[in-house]
């Protein structure tokens, strides 16, 4: 049903207030998870799913993101002169060679929906994916390929959902759903951005991966500012839920793999520890240290 998706949009204009003071001068998307900036992981995720045309929506004070994905001649030349630095050079180049990366700026940070709306000219009349750099999905258990398959088979929009504890629903967009004949796929029948416990239709929440029909752009134009006075992507997708409207239906893929909210300090720390443990280079030594540290903490009763 759906045409092949080739474009990914990564909003990166947010202020990163949850990570101050680190984000005072450094874009939050460049805060490293071990030694790779979070935005590089999501660009890798898009590319691995076959989306190598990437649009990053940046804003003021975000120029370092462009530098990160650009050549760095002085550094590269210095590294190239020393054969012992070959692996370092590869790591520097990896970010530059990843994808065809384009940029557009969001002048006023008026919300996620507004940021996605800035992609309209670049995306045109094609379905596209949106990936939020705050949401980290385990690369060993990819989610986007499944969403793209559902889109190809069923058309409309496809949202990534995950079950969270009822107390955490208020931090996310939340979906009302109905079962389909496919166990991992649900039909989204309603959406509420950051609901109070009474308003929450379920404990299935949006986890920052979307495959969207281009009808979302018209929907965004008609979406008034919502929660926090910002134009919410959730509200615009909610307008497509009605099957009669172009752009629908809206499907949900329920993700049961590991994920972290790296825009949250506790989630960030969990991601760093887990990824460090799994790395071939720093992993063995770090795991050994961590076992000792945890044992010490338990003895201390912490
Ligand atoms: C945004 C979306 C929300 C979604 C969340 C996922 O919120 O508005 O619907 O559940 O990302 O991380 P934010 O976390 O940017 O406030």
PDB file of N, CA, C and O and ligand atoms in Angstrom, residues 18 28 112-113 132 134-135 160 169 171-174 192-194 205-210 230-235 259-261, ligand 1:
ATOM      1  N   UNK A  18      16.384  19.792  30.746  1.00  0.00           N
ATOM      2  CA  UNK A  18      16.549  18.725  31.741  1.00  0.00           C
ATOM      3  C   UNK A  18      18.020  18.393  31.977  1.00  0.00           C
ATOM      4  O   UNK A  18      18.350  17.711  32.933  1.00  0.00           O
ATOM      5  N   UNK A  28      21.947  19.385  23.406  1.00  0.00           N
ATOM      6  CA  UNK A  28      21.741  18.142  24.161  1.00  0.00           C
ATOM      7  C   UNK A  28      21.923  16.916  23.276  1.00  0.00           C
ATOM      8  O   UNK A  28      22.313  15.859  23.751  1.00  0.00           O
ATOM      9  N   UNK A 112       7.338  20.324  19.124  1.00  0.00           N
ATOM     10  CA  UNK A 112       7.734  19.219  18.251  1.00  0.00           C
ATOM     11  C   UNK A 112       6.947  19.231  16.937  1.00  0.00           C
ATOM     12  O   UNK A 112       7.503  18.994  15.864  1.00  0.00           O
ATOM     13  N   UNK A 113       5.652  19.522  17.029  1.00  0.00           N
ATOM     14  CA  UNK A 113       4.833  19.555  15.821  1.00  0.00           C
ATOM     15  C   UNK A 113       5.324  20.628  14.870  1.00  0.00           C
ATOM     16  O   UNK A 113       5.455  20.414  13.660  1.00  0.00           O
ATOM     17  N   UNK A 132      13.169  10.714  17.343  1.00  0.00           N
ATOM     18  CA  UNK A 132      13.562  11.649  18.401  1.00  0.00           C
ATOM     19  C   UNK A 132      14.837  11.142  19.071  1.00  0.00           C
ATOM     20  O   UNK A 132      14.908   9.987  19.496  1.00  0.00           O
ATOM     21  N   UNK A 134      16.089  11.810  21.861  1.00  0.00           N
ATOM     22  CA  UNK A 134      15.970  11.536  23.299  1.00  0.00           C
ATOM     23  C   UNK A 134      15.622  10.080  23.570  1.00  0.00           C
ATOM     24  O   UNK A 134      15.828   9.583  24.670  1.00  0.00           O
ATOM     25  N   UNK A 135      15.009   9.440  22.579  1.00  0.00           N
ATOM     26  CA  UNK A 135      14.572   8.060  22.781  1.00  0.00           C
ATOM     27  C   UNK A 135      15.582   7.143  22.136  1.00  0.00           C
ATOM     28  O   UNK A 135      15.824   7.217  20.939  1.00  0.00           O
ATOM     29  N   UNK A 160       5.383   4.145  17.060  1.00  0.00           N
ATOM     30  CA  UNK A 160       5.983   3.175  17.975  1.00  0.00           C
ATOM     31  C   UNK A 160       5.385   3.391  19.366  1.00  0.00           C
ATOM     32  O   UNK A 160       5.329   4.523  19.856  1.00  0.00           O
ATOM     33  N   UNK A 169       2.875   7.507  32.542  1.00  0.00           N
ATOM     34  CA  UNK A 169       2.136   7.848  31.318  1.00  0.00           C
ATOM     35  C   UNK A 169       2.106   9.360  31.108  1.00  0.00           C
ATOM     36  O   UNK A 169       2.211   9.856  29.983  1.00  0.00           O
ATOM     37  N   UNK A 171       4.221  11.492  31.236  1.00  0.00           N
ATOM     38  CA  UNK A 171       5.426  12.048  30.611  1.00  0.00           C
ATOM     39  C   UNK A 171       5.425  11.922  29.092  1.00  0.00           C
ATOM     40  O   UNK A 171       6.339  12.396  28.421  1.00  0.00           O
ATOM     41  N   UNK A 172       4.399  11.262  28.541  1.00  0.00           N
ATOM     42  CA  UNK A 172       4.412  10.891  27.120  1.00  0.00           C
ATOM     43  C   UNK A 172       3.096  11.227  26.436  1.00  0.00           C
ATOM     44  O   UNK A 172       2.094  11.516  27.080  1.00  0.00           O
ATOM     45  N   UNK A 173       3.110  11.051  25.099  1.00  0.00           N
ATOM     46  CA  UNK A 173       1.856  10.963  24.366  1.00  0.00           C
ATOM     47  C   UNK A 173       1.298   9.572  24.596  1.00  0.00           C
ATOM     48  O   UNK A 173       2.048   8.604  24.657  1.00  0.00           O
ATOM     49  N   UNK A 174      -0.030   9.473  24.745  1.00  0.00           N
ATOM     50  CA  UNK A 174      -0.634   8.193  25.138  1.00  0.00           C
ATOM     51  C   UNK A 174      -1.708   7.815  24.110  1.00  0.00           C
ATOM     52  O   UNK A 174      -2.442   8.670  23.614  1.00  0.00           O
ATOM     53  N   UNK A 192      -3.607  11.278  23.249  1.00  0.00           N
ATOM     54  CA  UNK A 192      -3.601  12.423  24.165  1.00  0.00           C
ATOM     55  C   UNK A 192      -2.160  12.713  24.560  1.00  0.00           C
ATOM     56  O   UNK A 192      -1.435  11.810  24.973  1.00  0.00           O
ATOM     57  N   UNK A 193      -1.750  13.975  24.426  1.00  0.00           N
ATOM     58  CA  UNK A 193      -0.382  14.345  24.815  1.00  0.00           C
ATOM     59  C   UNK A 193      -0.316  14.553  26.326  1.00  0.00           C
ATOM     60  O   UNK A 193      -1.072  15.319  26.894  1.00  0.00           O
ATOM     61  N   UNK A 194       0.597  13.840  26.956  1.00  0.00           N
ATOM     62  CA  UNK A 194       0.886  13.968  28.393  1.00  0.00           C
ATOM     63  C   UNK A 194      -0.387  14.069  29.248  1.00  0.00           C
ATOM     64  O   UNK A 194      -0.633  15.095  29.895  1.00  0.00           O
ATOM     65  N   UNK A 205       2.407   4.189  25.361  1.00  0.00           N
ATOM     66  CA  UNK A 205       2.844   5.563  25.076  1.00  0.00           C
ATOM     67  C   UNK A 205       3.712   5.630  23.823  1.00  0.00           C
ATOM     68  O   UNK A 205       4.277   4.623  23.381  1.00  0.00           O
ATOM     69  N   UNK A 206       3.823   6.845  23.293  1.00  0.00           N
ATOM     70  CA  UNK A 206       4.644   7.098  22.096  1.00  0.00           C
ATOM     71  C   UNK A 206       6.109   7.171  22.504  1.00  0.00           C
ATOM     72  O   UNK A 206       6.467   7.908  23.422  1.00  0.00           O
ATOM     73  N   UNK A 207       6.941   6.417  21.805  1.00  0.00           N
ATOM     74  CA  UNK A 207       8.361   6.392  22.187  1.00  0.00           C
ATOM     75  C   UNK A 207       9.286   6.967  21.115  1.00  0.00           C
ATOM     76  O   UNK A 207      10.407   6.516  20.938  1.00  0.00           O
ATOM     77  N   UNK A 208       8.811   7.986  20.423  1.00  0.00           N
ATOM     78  CA  UNK A 208       9.745   8.764  19.607  1.00  0.00           C
ATOM     79  C   UNK A 208      10.147   8.182  18.269  1.00  0.00           C
ATOM     80  O   UNK A 208      11.174   8.561  17.720  1.00  0.00           O
ATOM     81  N   UNK A 209       9.344   7.281  17.711  1.00  0.00           N
ATOM     82  CA  UNK A 209       9.559   6.819  16.338  1.00  0.00           C
ATOM     83  C   UNK A 209       8.213   6.863  15.634  1.00  0.00           C
ATOM     84  O   UNK A 209       7.231   6.302  16.137  1.00  0.00           O
ATOM     85  N   UNK A 210       8.185   7.513  14.448  1.00  0.00           N
ATOM     86  CA  UNK A 210       6.944   7.690  13.707  1.00  0.00           C
ATOM     87  C   UNK A 210       7.210   7.449  12.232  1.00  0.00           C
ATOM     88  O   UNK A 210       8.250   7.872  11.729  1.00  0.00           O
ATOM     89  N   UNK A 230       2.592  24.608  23.116  1.00  0.00           N
ATOM     90  CA  UNK A 230       3.373  24.227  21.945  1.00  0.00           C
ATOM     91  C   UNK A 230       2.525  23.431  20.958  1.00  0.00           C
ATOM     92  O   UNK A 230       1.568  22.766  21.351  1.00  0.00           O
ATOM     93  N   UNK A 231       2.896  23.518  19.671  1.00  0.00           N
ATOM     94  CA  UNK A 231       2.207  22.723  18.649  1.00  0.00           C
ATOM     95  C   UNK A 231       2.698  21.282  18.791  1.00  0.00           C
ATOM     96  O   UNK A 231       3.871  20.997  18.602  1.00  0.00           O
ATOM     97  N   UNK A 232       1.792  20.401  19.164  1.00  0.00           N
ATOM     98  CA  UNK A 232       2.171  19.028  19.485  1.00  0.00           C
ATOM     99  C   UNK A 232       1.976  18.104  18.290  1.00  0.00           C
ATOM    100  O   UNK A 232       0.906  18.080  17.669  1.00  0.00           O
ATOM    101  N   UNK A 233       3.005  17.317  17.998  1.00  0.00           N
ATOM    102  CA  UNK A 233       2.897  16.321  16.934  1.00  0.00           C
ATOM    103  C   UNK A 233       1.775  15.329  17.249  1.00  0.00           C
ATOM    104  O   UNK A 233       1.021  14.917  16.367  1.00  0.00           O
ATOM    105  N   UNK A 234       1.672  14.971  18.517  1.00  0.00           N
ATOM    106  CA  UNK A 234       0.624  14.033  18.951  1.00  0.00           C
ATOM    107  C   UNK A 234      -0.761  14.536  18.537  1.00  0.00           C
ATOM    108  O   UNK A 234      -1.586  13.759  18.046  1.00  0.00           O
ATOM    109  N   UNK A 235      -1.023  15.832  18.725  1.00  0.00           N
ATOM    110  CA  UNK A 235      -2.341  16.396  18.388  1.00  0.00           C
ATOM    111  C   UNK A 235      -2.590  16.326  16.885  1.00  0.00           C
ATOM    112  O   UNK A 235      -3.718  16.084  16.446  1.00  0.00           O
ATOM    113  N   UNK A 259      14.684   0.066  25.740  1.00  0.00           N
ATOM    114  CA  UNK A 259      14.727   1.454  25.302  1.00  0.00           C
ATOM    115  C   UNK A 259      15.047   2.339  26.506  1.00  0.00           C
ATOM    116  O   UNK A 259      14.813   1.951  27.644  1.00  0.00           O
ATOM    117  N   UNK A 260      15.593   3.502  26.220  1.00  0.00           N
ATOM    118  CA  UNK A 260      15.937   4.447  27.283  1.00  0.00           C
ATOM    119  C   UNK A 260      15.495   5.824  26.863  1.00  0.00           C
ATOM    120  O   UNK A 260      15.576   6.163  25.687  1.00  0.00           O
ATOM    121  N   UNK A 261      15.077   6.623  27.829  1.00  0.00           N
ATOM    122  CA  UNK A 261      14.846   8.029  27.580  1.00  0.00           C
ATOM    123  C   UNK A 261      16.137   8.740  27.975  1.00  0.00           C
ATOM    124  O   UNK A 261      16.344   9.054  29.146  1.00  0.00           O
TER     125      UNK A 261
HETATM  126  C1  LIG B   1       7.700  14.043  22.973  1.00  0.00           C
HETATM  127  C2  LIG B   1       6.270  13.847  22.461  1.00  0.00           C
HETATM  128  C3  LIG B   1       5.567  12.756  23.256  1.00  0.00           C
HETATM  129  C4  LIG B   1       6.390  11.478  23.205  1.00  0.00           C
HETATM  130  C5  LIG B   1       7.806  11.762  23.705  1.00  0.00           C
HETATM  131  C6  LIG B   1       8.679  10.539  23.532  1.00  0.00           C
HETATM  132  O1  LIG B   1       7.644  14.602  24.266  1.00  0.00           O
HETATM  133  O2  LIG B   1       5.570  15.073  22.547  1.00  0.00           O
HETATM  134  O3  LIG B   1       4.295  12.518  22.713  1.00  0.00           O
HETATM  135  O4  LIG B   1       5.776  10.484  24.006  1.00  0.00           O
HETATM  136  O5  LIG B   1       8.425  12.837  22.978  1.00  0.00           O
HETATM  137  O6  LIG B   1       9.935  10.767  24.103  1.00  0.00           O
HETATM  138  P1  LIG B   1       8.946  15.240  24.999  1.00  0.00           P
HETATM  139  O7  LIG B   1       9.626  14.108  25.679  1.00  0.00           O
HETATM  140  O8  LIG B   1       9.777  15.864  23.944  1.00  0.00           O
HETATM  141  O9  LIG B   1       8.395  16.219  25.979  1.00  0.00           O
END
